[in-house]
Coordinates of C-alpha atoms (C1' of nucleotides) in Angstrom, one line a residue:
Chain A
M1 CA -0.2 0.0 -0.1
S2 CA 1.6 3.5 -1.2
T3 CA -0.2 5.1 1.7
I4 CA 1.7 3.2 4.2
R5 CA 4.9 3.4 2.3
A6 CA 4.5 7.1 2.3
K7 CA 4.7 7.4 6.1
R8 CA 8.6 7.1 5.5
K9 CA 10.3 10.1 4.2
P10 CA 10.8 9.1 0.7
S11 CA 14.0 11.1 0.1
S12 CA 15.9 8.9 2.9
R13 CA 15.3 5.5 1.4
R14 CA 17.4 3.9 -1.1
L15 CA 19.8 6.7 -2.0
L16 CA 22.7 6.3 -4.5
P17 CA 25.9 5.7 -2.3
G18 CA 27.2 9.0 -3.5
E19 CA 24.4 11.1 -2.4
R20 CA 24.0 9.3 1.0
E21 CA 27.6 10.0 1.6
K22 CA 27.4 13.6 0.9
Q23 CA 24.2 14.0 2.8
I24 CA 26.1 12.1 5.9
V25 CA 29.2 14.4 5.6
S26 CA 26.9 17.5 5.4
E27 CA 24.9 16.7 8.4
A28 CA 27.8 15.5 10.3
I29 CA 29.5 19.0 9.9
R30 CA 26.5 20.6 11.1
F31 CA 26.0 18.1 13.9
F32 CA 29.7 18.0 15.4
S33 CA 30.2 21.6 15.0
E34 CA 27.2 21.9 17.3
V35 CA 27.5 19.3 20.2
G36 CA 31.7 18.5 19.7
F37 CA 33.3 15.2 18.9
S38 CA 31.3 13.2 22.0
G39 CA 28.2 13.7 19.9
Q40 CA 26.6 10.1 19.6
T41 CA 26.3 8.4 16.2
R42 CA 22.7 7.4 17.2
E43 CA 21.6 11.2 17.6
L44 CA 23.3 11.9 14.2
S45 CA 21.5 9.0 12.3
R46 CA 18.2 10.5 13.8
R47 CA 18.9 13.8 12.5
L48 CA 19.3 12.2 9.2
G49 CA 16.2 10.0 9.5
I50 CA 18.3 6.9 8.9
T51 CA 19.4 4.0 11.2
Q52 CA 22.6 4.2 13.3
P53 CA 24.2 1.0 11.5
L54 CA 23.9 2.5 8.3
L55 CA 26.6 5.2 9.1
Y56 CA 28.9 2.2 9.2
R57 CA 28.1 1.1 5.9
Y58 CA 29.7 4.5 4.6
F59 CA 32.3 5.1 7.3
P60 CA 34.2 2.2 9.0
S61 CA 34.3 4.0 12.3
K62 CA 33.1 7.3 13.9
R63 CA 36.7 8.5 13.9
A64 CA 36.9 8.2 10.3
L65 CA 33.7 9.9 9.8
L66 CA 35.3 12.9 11.9
E67 CA 38.4 13.1 9.9
R68 CA 36.2 13.2 6.8
V69 CA 34.4 16.0 8.5
Y70 CA 37.7 17.9 9.2
R71 CA 39.0 17.3 5.8
E72 CA 35.9 18.7 4.3
V73 CA 35.8 21.8 6.4
F74 CA 39.5 22.6 6.9
L75 CA 41.1 21.7 3.5
G76 CA 39.9 23.3 0.1
R77 CA 38.2 26.3 1.6
W78 CA 41.3 28.5 0.8
D79 CA 40.9 30.4 -2.5
P80 CA 44.2 30.8 -4.5
A81 CA 42.6 33.9 -6.1
W82 CA 43.2 35.6 -2.7
R83 CA 46.9 35.7 -3.2
T84 CA 46.4 37.8 -6.3
L85 CA 44.2 40.0 -4.4
L86 CA 46.5 40.5 -1.6
E87 CA 49.8 41.1 -3.8
D88 CA 48.2 43.5 -6.4
R89 CA 50.0 46.5 -5.6
S90 CA 48.2 48.9 -8.0
R91 CA 45.6 49.3 -5.0
P92 CA 46.4 50.6 -1.5
L93 CA 47.0 47.9 1.0
R94 CA 44.3 49.1 3.0
A95 CA 41.7 48.4 0.2
R96 CA 43.3 45.0 -0.4
L97 CA 43.1 43.8 3.2
I98 CA 39.7 45.1 3.9
E99 CA 38.2 43.4 0.6
F100 CA 40.2 40.1 1.4
Y101 CA 38.8 39.6 4.9
R102 CA 35.4 40.5 3.6
R103 CA 35.7 37.6 1.4
Y104 CA 37.5 35.5 4.0
T105 CA 34.9 35.8 6.7
T106 CA 32.1 34.8 4.4
V107 CA 33.8 31.6 3.4
V108 CA 35.8 30.5 6.4
F109 CA 34.8 32.3 9.5
R110 CA 31.3 30.8 9.6
P111 CA 29.8 29.2 12.5
E112 CA 30.6 25.6 11.8
W113 CA 34.2 26.3 10.7
I114 CA 34.9 28.4 14.1
R115 CA 33.2 25.7 16.3
L116 CA 35.1 22.9 14.9
Y117 CA 38.4 24.5 14.6
M118 CA 37.9 25.2 18.4
Y119 CA 37.0 21.5 19.2
A120 CA 39.8 20.3 17.2
G121 CA 42.2 22.7 19.1
L122 CA 41.1 21.9 22.2
A123 CA 41.1 17.9 21.7
G124 CA 44.8 18.5 20.4
T125 CA 44.5 17.2 16.8
G126 CA 46.8 18.3 14.4
F127 CA 44.2 20.1 12.6
N128 CA 44.9 23.5 13.7
R129 CA 48.6 23.3 13.7
R130 CA 48.4 22.3 10.0
Y131 CA 45.8 25.2 9.4
I132 CA 48.1 27.7 11.4
D133 CA 51.1 26.8 9.3
M134 CA 49.2 27.2 6.2
L135 CA 47.8 30.3 7.4
E136 CA 51.4 31.9 8.3
K137 CA 52.7 30.9 4.9
Q138 CA 49.9 32.0 2.6
L139 CA 48.4 34.9 4.6
L140 CA 50.1 36.4 7.5
R141 CA 53.8 36.4 6.0
R142 CA 52.2 37.9 3.0
I143 CA 50.7 40.6 4.7
C144 CA 54.0 41.4 6.3
A145 CA 55.7 41.6 3.4
E146 CA 53.1 43.9 1.7
L147 CA 53.3 46.2 4.8
R148 CA 57.0 46.5 4.4
V149 CA 56.4 47.5 0.8
E150 CA 53.8 50.0 1.8
L151 CA 56.0 51.5 4.5
G152 CA 59.0 51.8 2.3
L153 CA 61.0 49.3 4.5
P154 CA 63.4 46.8 3.5
D155 CA 62.0 44.2 1.1
S156 CA 61.2 40.8 2.9
R157 CA 63.6 38.8 0.6
R158 CA 66.4 40.8 1.8
A159 CA 65.7 40.9 5.5
R160 CA 63.8 38.1 7.0
I161 CA 60.4 38.8 8.6
S162 CA 60.8 38.9 12.1
P163 CA 58.6 36.7 14.9
F164 CA 57.4 40.0 16.1
E165 CA 56.2 41.4 12.9
M166 CA 54.2 38.2 12.6
E167 CA 52.6 39.0 15.7
L168 CA 51.4 42.3 14.3
A169 CA 49.6 40.4 11.5
W170 CA 48.3 37.9 14.1
D171 CA 47.0 40.9 16.0
L172 CA 44.9 41.9 13.0
H173 CA 43.7 38.5 12.0
G174 CA 42.9 37.7 15.9
G175 CA 41.2 40.7 16.2
I176 CA 38.7 39.9 13.3
F177 CA 38.7 36.0 14.4
Y178 CA 37.9 36.7 18.1
Y179 CA 34.9 39.0 17.0
C180 CA 33.8 35.7 15.4
V181 CA 34.4 33.5 18.4
R182 CA 32.1 35.9 20.6
K183 CA 29.6 35.8 17.9
F184 CA 29.4 31.9 17.3
I185 CA 30.9 30.5 20.3
Y186 CA 30.1 32.6 23.2
R187 CA 26.8 33.7 21.3
S188 CA 27.3 37.1 22.7
R189 CA 25.5 40.1 21.4
V190 CA 28.1 41.5 19.3
H191 CA 28.2 44.9 17.1
E192 CA 26.5 43.4 14.1
D193 CA 28.6 45.9 11.6
L194 CA 31.4 43.3 10.7
A195 CA 32.5 45.3 7.7
A196 CA 32.9 48.5 10.2
L197 CA 35.0 46.0 12.4
I198 CA 37.3 44.6 9.5
E199 CA 37.9 48.5 8.7
H200 CA 38.8 49.1 11.9
A201 CA 41.0 46.2 12.5
V202 CA 42.9 47.2 9.3
D203 CA 43.2 50.7 10.1
S204 CA 44.5 49.6 13.6
L205 CA 47.3 47.6 12.0
L206 CA 48.3 50.3 9.4
L207 CA 48.1 53.0 11.8
G208 CA 50.3 51.3 14.7
A209 CA 52.6 49.3 12.5
P210 CA 54.6 52.3 11.3
T211 CA 55.4 53.5 14.8
V212 CA 55.8 50.1 16.0
L213 CA 58.0 48.8 13.2
G214 CA 59.8 52.1 13.1
R215 CA 60.9 51.8 16.8
L216 CA 61.6 47.9 16.1
L217 CA 64.3 49.3 13.4
G218 CA 65.4 52.3 15.4
R219 CA 63.4 55.4 13.8
K220 CA 61.5 57.6 15.7
R221 CA 58.9 58.6 12.9
P222 CA 56.8 56.5 10.4
P223 CA 58.7 56.1 7.3
T224 CA 55.9 56.9 4.9
S225 CA 52.1 57.5 5.6
I226 CA 49.7 55.3 4.8
R227 CA 47.8 55.6 1.3
R228 CA 43.9 55.5 1.7
Chain B
M1 CA 52.0 -5.0 59.1
S2 CA 53.1 -1.5 58.6
T3 CA 55.2 -2.4 55.5
I4 CA 51.7 -3.7 53.8
R5 CA 49.9 -0.4 54.9
A6 CA 53.1 1.6 53.6
K7 CA 52.2 0.5 49.7
R8 CA 49.2 3.0 50.1
K9 CA 50.0 6.7 49.6
P10 CA 49.5 7.7 53.4
S11 CA 48.5 11.5 52.4
S12 CA 45.3 10.1 50.4
R13 CA 43.8 8.2 53.3
R14 CA 41.4 9.4 55.7
L15 CA 41.7 13.2 55.0
L16 CA 39.7 15.8 56.8
P17 CA 36.5 16.4 54.5
G18 CA 37.6 20.2 54.0
E19 CA 41.0 18.9 52.7
R20 CA 39.9 16.1 50.6
E21 CA 37.3 18.4 49.0
K22 CA 39.9 21.0 48.1
Q23 CA 42.2 18.6 46.7
I24 CA 39.3 17.2 44.5
V25 CA 38.3 20.6 43.3
S26 CA 42.0 21.1 42.5
E27 CA 42.7 18.2 40.6
A28 CA 39.4 18.6 38.8
I29 CA 40.1 21.9 37.4
R30 CA 43.4 20.6 35.9
F31 CA 41.9 17.5 34.7
F32 CA 38.5 18.9 33.1
S33 CA 40.6 21.8 31.5
E34 CA 42.9 19.3 29.9
V35 CA 40.1 16.7 28.5
G36 CA 37.0 18.4 28.3
F37 CA 33.6 17.9 30.3
S38 CA 33.3 14.6 28.7
G39 CA 36.3 13.4 31.1
Q40 CA 35.5 10.4 33.2
T41 CA 35.1 10.2 36.9
R42 CA 37.2 7.2 37.0
E43 CA 39.9 8.8 35.3
L44 CA 39.6 11.7 37.7
S45 CA 39.6 9.5 40.8
R46 CA 42.5 7.4 39.4
R47 CA 44.6 10.8 39.2
L48 CA 43.6 11.9 42.7
G49 CA 44.5 8.4 43.9
I50 CA 41.0 7.8 45.3
T51 CA 38.3 5.3 44.2
Q52 CA 35.7 6.6 42.0
P53 CA 32.6 6.4 44.5
L54 CA 34.1 8.8 46.8
L55 CA 33.9 11.6 44.6
Y56 CA 30.2 11.1 45.1
R57 CA 30.5 11.6 49.0
Y58 CA 31.5 15.1 48.4
F59 CA 29.6 16.0 45.1
P60 CA 26.2 14.6 44.5
S61 CA 26.8 14.3 40.8
K62 CA 29.2 15.1 38.1
R63 CA 27.5 18.2 37.1
A64 CA 27.6 19.6 40.4
L65 CA 31.5 19.0 40.5
L66 CA 31.7 20.7 37.1
E67 CA 29.8 23.6 38.4
R68 CA 32.0 23.8 41.5
V69 CA 34.9 24.0 39.2
Y70 CA 33.4 26.7 37.2
R71 CA 32.6 28.7 40.1
E72 CA 36.3 28.3 41.5
V73 CA 37.8 29.3 38.2
F74 CA 35.5 32.0 36.7
L75 CA 34.4 33.9 40.0
G76 CA 36.8 35.5 42.6
R77 CA 39.5 36.0 40.2
W78 CA 38.6 39.6 39.4
D79 CA 40.9 41.8 41.9
P80 CA 39.1 45.0 42.8
A81 CA 42.1 46.7 43.1
W82 CA 42.4 46.6 39.1
R83 CA 39.6 49.1 39.0
T84 CA 41.8 51.7 41.1
L85 CA 44.7 51.0 38.7
L86 CA 42.5 51.6 35.7
E87 CA 41.1 54.8 36.9
D88 CA 44.3 56.5 38.3
R89 CA 44.3 59.3 35.9
S90 CA 47.7 60.7 37.5
R91 CA 49.3 57.9 35.3
P92 CA 49.1 58.0 31.4
L93 CA 46.6 55.6 30.3
R94 CA 49.1 53.6 28.3
A95 CA 51.1 52.8 31.4
R96 CA 47.8 51.9 33.3
L97 CA 46.6 49.6 30.6
I98 CA 50.1 48.0 30.1
E99 CA 50.2 47.4 33.8
F100 CA 46.7 45.9 33.9
Y101 CA 47.1 43.7 31.5
R102 CA 50.4 42.3 32.6
R103 CA 48.6 41.6 35.9
Y104 CA 45.4 40.2 34.4
T105 CA 47.3 37.8 32.3
T106 CA 49.2 36.4 35.4
V107 CA 46.1 35.7 37.1
V108 CA 43.3 35.1 34.6
F109 CA 44.9 34.2 31.2
R110 CA 46.3 30.9 32.3
P111 CA 46.0 27.4 30.5
E112 CA 43.4 26.2 32.7
W113 CA 41.2 29.2 32.8
I114 CA 41.7 29.8 28.9
R115 CA 40.8 26.2 28.1
L116 CA 37.9 25.8 30.5
Y117 CA 36.6 29.1 29.5
M118 CA 36.6 27.9 25.7
Y119 CA 34.9 24.5 26.9
A120 CA 32.0 26.4 28.8
G121 CA 31.5 28.6 25.7
L122 CA 31.1 25.8 23.3
A123 CA 29.0 23.7 25.5
G124 CA 26.9 26.6 25.8
T125 CA 26.5 27.1 29.6
G126 CA 26.0 30.6 30.8
F127 CA 29.4 31.0 32.5
N128 CA 30.7 33.0 29.4
R129 CA 27.9 35.3 29.0
R130 CA 28.0 36.1 32.8
Y131 CA 31.6 36.5 32.4
I132 CA 31.3 38.7 29.4
D133 CA 28.7 40.8 31.1
M134 CA 31.2 41.2 33.9
L135 CA 34.0 42.0 31.7
E136 CA 32.1 44.8 29.7
K137 CA 30.8 46.4 32.9
Q138 CA 34.1 46.2 34.8
L139 CA 36.9 46.5 32.2
L140 CA 35.8 47.3 28.7
R141 CA 33.4 50.3 29.4
R142 CA 36.0 51.7 31.9
I143 CA 38.6 51.7 29.4
C144 CA 36.3 53.4 26.9
A145 CA 35.6 56.2 29.6
E146 CA 39.3 56.5 30.3
L147 CA 40.1 56.5 26.5
R148 CA 37.5 59.6 26.1
V149 CA 39.2 61.5 29.0
E150 CA 42.4 60.7 27.5
L151 CA 41.7 62.2 24.1
G152 CA 39.5 65.1 25.5
L153 CA 36.3 63.6 24.0
P154 CA 32.9 64.2 25.6
D155 CA 32.5 62.7 29.2
S156 CA 31.2 59.3 29.3
R157 CA 28.2 60.2 31.7
R158 CA 27.3 62.8 29.1
A159 CA 27.2 60.9 26.0
R160 CA 26.7 57.1 26.3
I161 CA 29.5 54.9 25.1
S162 CA 28.4 53.5 21.8
P163 CA 28.6 49.9 20.8
F164 CA 31.4 50.8 18.2
E165 CA 33.5 52.2 20.8
M166 CA 33.1 48.8 22.7
E167 CA 34.3 46.9 19.8
L168 CA 37.6 49.0 19.9
A169 CA 38.1 47.8 23.5
W170 CA 37.3 44.4 22.4
D171 CA 39.9 44.5 19.8
L172 CA 42.5 45.3 22.6
H173 CA 41.1 42.5 25.0
G174 CA 40.6 40.2 22.0
G175 CA 44.2 40.6 20.7
I176 CA 45.7 39.7 23.9
F177 CA 43.1 36.8 24.6
Y178 CA 43.7 35.3 21.0
Y179 CA 47.6 35.2 21.8
C180 CA 46.8 33.0 24.8
V181 CA 44.3 30.9 22.7
R182 CA 47.0 30.3 20.4
K183 CA 49.4 29.4 22.9
F184 CA 47.4 27.4 25.4
I185 CA 44.7 25.9 23.0
Y186 CA 46.4 25.5 19.8
R187 CA 49.7 25.0 21.3
S188 CA 51.1 26.9 18.6
R189 CA 54.6 28.3 18.7
V190 CA 54.0 32.0 19.7
H191 CA 56.4 34.8 20.0
E192 CA 57.3 34.5 23.7
D193 CA 57.3 38.1 24.7
L194 CA 54.2 38.6 26.0
A195 CA 55.1 42.1 27.6
A196 CA 55.9 43.1 24.4
L197 CA 52.8 42.0 22.6
I198 CA 50.7 43.7 25.5
E199 CA 52.6 46.8 24.8
H200 CA 51.9 46.5 20.9
A201 CA 48.1 45.8 21.5
V202 CA 47.9 49.1 23.8
D203 CA 49.7 51.1 21.4
S204 CA 47.3 50.0 18.6
L205 CA 44.3 51.0 20.4
L206 CA 45.9 54.3 21.4
L207 CA 47.1 55.1 18.0
G208 CA 44.1 54.0 16.2
A209 CA 41.3 55.2 18.4
P210 CA 42.1 58.9 18.0
T211 CA 41.5 58.6 14.1
V212 CA 38.8 55.9 14.4
L213 CA 36.9 58.0 17.2
G214 CA 37.5 61.1 15.4
R215 CA 36.0 59.8 12.2
L216 CA 33.1 58.4 14.4
L217 CA 32.3 62.0 15.7
G218 CA 33.0 63.7 12.4
R219 CA 36.5 64.9 12.9
K220 CA 39.4 64.9 10.5
R221 CA 42.3 64.9 13.3
P222 CA 43.2 63.4 16.5
P223 CA 41.8 65.8 19.3
T224 CA 44.6 65.2 21.1
S225 CA 48.1 63.3 21.0
I226 CA 48.5 60.3 23.3
R227 CA 50.7 60.8 26.5
R228 CA 53.3 58.5 26.8
Chain C
dG1 C1' 41.7 -1.4 74.7
dC2 C1' 37.0 -1.2 73.3
dC3 C1' 33.7 1.3 70.8
dG4 C1' 31.2 4.5 67.5
dC5 C1' 31.7 7.9 64.1
dT6 C1' 32.6 8.5 59.4
dG7 C1' 36.0 8.4 55.7
dA8 C1' 36.9 5.3 52.2
dT9 C1' 36.4 1.2 49.4
dG10 C1' 34.6 -3.3 46.5
dA11 C1' 30.9 -4.8 44.3
dT12 C1' 27.4 -3.8 41.3
dC13 C1' 23.4 -1.9 38.6
dA14 C1' 21.2 0.6 34.9
dG15 C1' 21.5 2.9 31.0
dG16 C1' 24.4 4.5 27.0
dC17 C1' 27.5 3.9 23.4
dG18 C1' 30.5 2.3 19.3
dA19 C1' 30.3 -1.5 16.5
dT20 C1' 28.7 -6.0 14.2
dA21 C1' 26.0 -9.6 11.9
dA22 C1' 21.6 -11.4 10.3
dT23 C1' 17.6 -10.2 8.0
dC24 C1' 14.7 -7.4 5.1
dT25 C1' 13.5 -5.1 0.7
dA26 C1' 13.7 -1.3 -3.0
dC27 C1' 15.4 -1.1 -7.5
dA28 C1' 17.4 -2.9 -12.1
dC29 C1' 17.5 -6.3 -15.4
dG30 C1' 15.9 -10.5 -18.1
Chain D
dC1 C1' 6.9 -11.2 -12.9
dG2 C1' 10.5 -13.7 -11.0
dT3 C1' 15.6 -12.8 -9.3
dG4 C1' 19.8 -11.2 -7.8
dT5 C1' 22.3 -7.1 -6.1
dA6 C1' 23.1 -4.0 -2.8
dG7 C1' 21.1 -0.4 0.1
dA8 C1' 18.7 -0.1 4.5
dT9 C1' 17.0 -2.1 8.9
dT10 C1' 16.4 -5.0 13.4
dA11 C1' 18.5 -7.2 17.1
dT12 C1' 22.5 -7.6 19.5
dC13 C1' 27.0 -7.7 21.7
dG14 C1' 30.6 -5.8 24.7
dC15 C1' 32.2 -2.3 26.8
dC16 C1' 32.2 2.1 29.3
dT17 C1' 30.2 5.3 32.6
dG18 C1' 27.6 7.8 36.2
dA19 C1' 25.6 6.7 39.9
dT20 C1' 24.5 3.5 44.4
dC21 C1' 24.7 0.5 48.4
dA22 C1' 26.7 -2.7 51.6
dT23 C1' 31.0 -3.0 54.0
dC24 C1' 35.5 -1.9 55.7
dA25 C1' 38.8 0.7 58.4
dG26 C1' 41.1 4.6 60.5
dC27 C1' 40.8 7.7 64.5
dG28 C1' 39.2 10.1 69.0
dG29 C1' 36.7 9.6 73.3
dC30 C1' 36.1 7.2 77.1

DNA sequence: GCCGCTGATGATCAGGCGATAATCTACACG
DNA sequence: CGTGTAGATTATCGCCTGATCATCAGCGGC
């Protein structure tokens, strides 16, 4: 009787393996980002409208599913075009940084990303370290290099970028990241204008860096002013 | 035979209730900050060198123990003397902020505090919200007020401190907090000079704020320069 | 030196959890 | 329509984990 069969969600029965797997991963990302790694497979399967053993048809263990979730979320979200954007010296650095973080926050700094990233960090998995290494290489070091160019300081190929300079870049990045932490993890009331926050964070770096870097290199005054 | 009895740690047997309780709470703070709330009572008791049921003599449930841990860590670490320090206008604001964060980081921004705070945030307990409310009231709003005085802007009692101004203070606080997150949660290699980082974070605020606040209030130039 | 109070332990329960194996059934093909 | 393949389910195992209860044993008072 079709009426009896219709009681089951038709979408959840007898899917192609590829589709079912995508469906599981997609829901697992949402699920584990909400409740953490200790979230139970039974609860996940219930959300999917399937039985719990079915998960084990697609993933040999819960651990394997979690690793798939990580891979999905942390790898492949970095857009190579961002490098071009950051290094386009025909535009003022301020504009480049603002546009970069506007794009970055829409793709990366999302609730499920932030929360999984923090869970992964607390659990001590290697994902954070790997991501941080990537970030320092792809983003922060590049910002430092562009900052030197903008300020007329020695080229980054001639003088190695110092750990202290990196901290300046981390301060910019961390300021924006921490805003997202307050919003998505602490669920605190935050000033809703992210665009304005990004502008301010960028300005903080650009206004503070000349003095701080100048002091670092033994100068009293900013070498040049910031183009706007 | 005393030799047989000596096999047991004498310190762990037959303690006064008060002492045993302190011992449990102290180890529980370390334990749960490392492994998170899903840490098991058996593992905790093993670390303490006691049996697991003994925990239930002192706390009716695991939840009760966790709440005691939170209370211990999050309440009562705020030193009322810090208010006096922050509002001592005989000293430059820069010096006050630097000294405050030097003290604050030694007491509050410690590994077990940071990690428990993050676990609590992810779990959605009310502790973070409460702490953030306290922080905004006790610290951030005060920083904004002092910043206005320093810059010769309207008194905070006459014109209410805006959400955007609060974001400036959050940016300072978040920068230092995020440094600790990288260090204690991500266990990333960080530039070890925390004192220098604090100075830079404070300078960033003080150098950036005049421009940003001036812009906010429709001025072109910083109202006054920053005392050093 | 006995005794009672209470801190501490050993044994165990009930429910939860990841994982497995046997069974069922939807769908394509002839 | 029958039939085989493979997606999906039902039943269940074994272990873990929070919590309970009866029992043991250290220590002070008489």
